[in-house]
Amino acid sequence: MTVPTAGAELPPLEIPITRTLIVAGAIASRDYQDVHHDAELARQKGSPDVFMNILTTNGLVGRYITDHFGPTAVLHRVAIRLGAPNYPGDTMVLTGRIEEVDGDTATVRVTGSNGIGRHVTGTVTVTVLPEGGAR
């Protein structure tokens, strides 16, 4: 892993939004709201289909950062805000830009967009420990 540099862009990550991903993420995070697993009830509540919950999005943002920074990356703060829903059949593209670096800790601005707009925006603070995991 190279040392993070302020201003550096992270490569984009494309995530296909499948019905299975949406339902599995809701189950894994114990979010049993029907809008995340029952298309008919979601439609009755005004949504065109089931949609991804914030906890799944949070996990995908974390994955994006740790995939980039490597196995010694430690997330300290993930602050996200949702926008356009992630529906099945779409693709979310995560992008990132390193905003600042302080020693081995970086703050990364993350955006995730889909076919209807911005799904998620936020910042992640990550520390990259030396190999072996000790400071």
Short mmCIF file of C-alpha atoms in Angstrom, two decimals:
data_model
loop_
_atom_site.label_atom_id
_atom_site.label_comp_id
_atom_site.label_asym_id
_atom_site.label_seq_id
_atom_site.Cartn_x
_atom_site.Cartn_y
_atom_site.Cartn_z
CA MET A 1 0.00 0.00 0.00
CA THR A 2 1.30 3.41 -0.90
CA VAL A 3 1.14 6.30 1.53
CA PRO A 4 -2.14 8.21 1.11
CA THR A 5 -1.78 11.62 -0.52
CA ALA A 6 -4.27 14.47 -0.11
CA GLY A 7 -6.10 15.11 -3.37
CA ALA A 8 -5.61 11.56 -4.68
CA GLU A 9 -8.62 9.92 -6.31
CA LEU A 10 -9.55 6.35 -5.46
CA PRO A 11 -10.47 4.13 -8.40
CA PRO A 12 -14.23 3.68 -8.85
CA LEU A 13 -15.97 0.53 -7.66
CA GLU A 14 -19.07 -0.65 -9.51
CA ILE A 15 -21.55 -2.62 -7.41
CA PRO A 16 -24.49 -4.30 -9.17
CA ILE A 17 -27.60 -3.74 -7.07
CA THR A 18 -29.42 -7.06 -7.00
CA ARG A 19 -32.54 -8.04 -5.14
CA THR A 20 -30.42 -10.63 -3.32
CA LEU A 21 -27.92 -7.99 -2.17
CA ILE A 22 -30.73 -5.76 -0.87
CA VAL A 23 -32.53 -8.55 1.00
CA ALA A 24 -29.34 -10.18 2.31
CA GLY A 25 -28.07 -6.83 3.59
CA ALA A 26 -31.35 -6.18 5.38
CA ILE A 27 -31.33 -9.64 6.95
CA ALA A 28 -27.66 -9.40 7.97
CA SER A 29 -28.30 -6.06 9.68
CA ARG A 30 -31.56 -7.33 11.24
CA ASP A 31 -33.58 -4.68 9.44
CA TYR A 32 -36.86 -6.47 8.83
CA GLN A 33 -38.78 -3.47 7.46
CA ASP A 34 -40.89 -4.77 4.60
CA VAL A 35 -39.64 -2.13 2.13
CA HIS A 36 -36.29 -3.97 2.10
CA HIS A 37 -37.65 -7.43 1.25
CA ASP A 38 -41.28 -7.36 0.04
CA ALA A 39 -41.76 -5.69 -3.35
CA GLU A 40 -45.56 -5.64 -3.14
CA LEU A 41 -45.62 -3.97 0.28
CA ALA A 42 -42.91 -1.54 -0.86
CA ARG A 43 -45.14 -0.57 -3.81
CA GLN A 44 -48.14 -0.13 -1.49
CA LYS A 45 -46.00 2.35 0.47
CA GLY A 46 -45.14 4.34 -2.66
CA SER A 47 -41.83 2.81 -3.72
CA PRO A 48 -41.44 1.19 -7.15
CA ASP A 49 -39.60 -1.78 -5.57
CA VAL A 50 -37.62 -2.86 -2.53
CA PHE A 51 -34.62 -0.64 -1.79
CA MET A 52 -31.30 -0.90 0.01
CA ASN A 53 -31.11 0.04 3.69
CA ILE A 54 -28.56 2.45 5.14
CA LEU A 55 -26.68 -0.28 7.03
CA THR A 56 -25.93 -2.15 3.80
CA THR A 57 -24.78 1.09 2.17
CA ASN A 58 -22.58 1.81 5.21
CA GLY A 59 -20.99 -1.62 4.88
CA LEU A 60 -20.35 -1.16 1.16
CA VAL A 61 -18.71 2.23 1.80
CA GLY A 62 -16.49 0.58 4.43
CA ARG A 63 -15.61 -2.22 2.02
CA TYR A 64 -14.69 0.33 -0.65
CA ILE A 65 -12.22 2.02 1.70
CA THR A 66 -10.68 -1.16 3.14
CA ASP A 67 -10.38 -2.73 -0.33
CA HIS A 68 -8.40 0.33 -1.41
CA PHE A 69 -6.19 0.79 1.66
CA GLY A 70 -5.57 -2.90 2.32
CA PRO A 71 -5.77 -5.42 5.14
CA THR A 72 -4.18 -3.15 7.76
CA ALA A 73 -6.76 -0.38 7.25
CA VAL A 74 -8.79 0.49 10.35
CA LEU A 75 -11.96 2.53 9.96
CA HIS A 76 -12.44 5.11 12.71
CA ARG A 77 -15.40 7.11 11.51
CA VAL A 78 -17.93 6.56 8.74
CA ALA A 79 -20.42 9.42 8.33
CA ILE A 80 -22.83 9.00 5.43
CA ARG A 81 -26.04 10.53 4.15
CA LEU A 82 -28.44 8.78 1.79
CA GLY A 83 -30.02 10.33 -1.28
CA ALA A 84 -31.54 8.49 -4.25
CA PRO A 85 -32.58 4.91 -3.38
CA ASN A 86 -30.70 1.86 -4.65
CA TYR A 87 -33.22 -0.34 -6.46
CA PRO A 88 -32.65 -3.82 -7.93
CA GLY A 89 -31.29 -3.82 -11.46
CA ASP A 90 -29.23 -0.66 -11.05
CA THR A 91 -25.50 -0.23 -10.46
CA MET A 92 -23.95 1.94 -7.77
CA VAL A 93 -20.57 3.43 -8.56
CA LEU A 94 -18.51 4.42 -5.52
CA THR A 95 -15.80 7.04 -5.94
CA GLY A 96 -13.51 8.64 -3.41
CA ARG A 97 -11.07 11.49 -2.95
CA ILE A 98 -8.56 11.79 -0.13
CA GLU A 99 -9.35 15.11 1.54
CA GLU A 100 -6.56 15.22 4.12
CA VAL A 101 -3.77 13.13 5.55
CA ASP A 102 -2.31 13.28 9.05
CA GLY A 103 0.49 10.76 9.47
CA ASP A 104 -1.02 7.33 8.85
CA THR A 105 -4.62 8.58 9.01
CA ALA A 106 -6.61 9.84 6.04
CA THR A 107 -10.04 11.39 5.60
CA VAL A 108 -11.73 10.29 2.40
CA ARG A 109 -14.81 11.89 0.81
CA VAL A 110 -16.96 9.15 -0.72
CA THR A 111 -19.80 9.40 -3.22
CA GLY A 112 -21.98 6.60 -4.56
CA SER A 113 -24.16 7.26 -7.60
CA ASN A 114 -26.71 5.15 -9.41
CA GLY A 115 -28.93 5.61 -12.47
CA ILE A 116 -31.25 8.07 -10.73
CA GLY A 117 -28.71 10.19 -8.83
CA ARG A 118 -26.48 10.26 -5.79
CA HIS A 119 -27.25 7.41 -3.44
CA VAL A 120 -24.69 8.19 -0.75
CA THR A 121 -22.27 10.95 0.21
CA GLY A 122 -20.01 11.11 3.21
CA THR A 123 -16.58 10.92 4.75
CA VAL A 124 -14.53 8.09 6.16
CA THR A 125 -11.57 8.41 8.48
CA VAL A 126 -9.15 5.51 8.07
CA THR A 127 -5.78 4.66 9.59
CA VAL A 128 -3.37 2.42 7.70
CA LEU A 129 -1.30 0.45 10.20
CA PRO A 130 2.11 -0.93 9.31
CA GLU A 131 2.31 -4.56 8.24
CA GLY A 132 1.73 -6.69 11.33
CA GLY A 133 -0.93 -4.27 12.58
CA ALA A 134 1.00 -2.54 15.37
CA ARG A 135 1.64 1.17 15.63
#
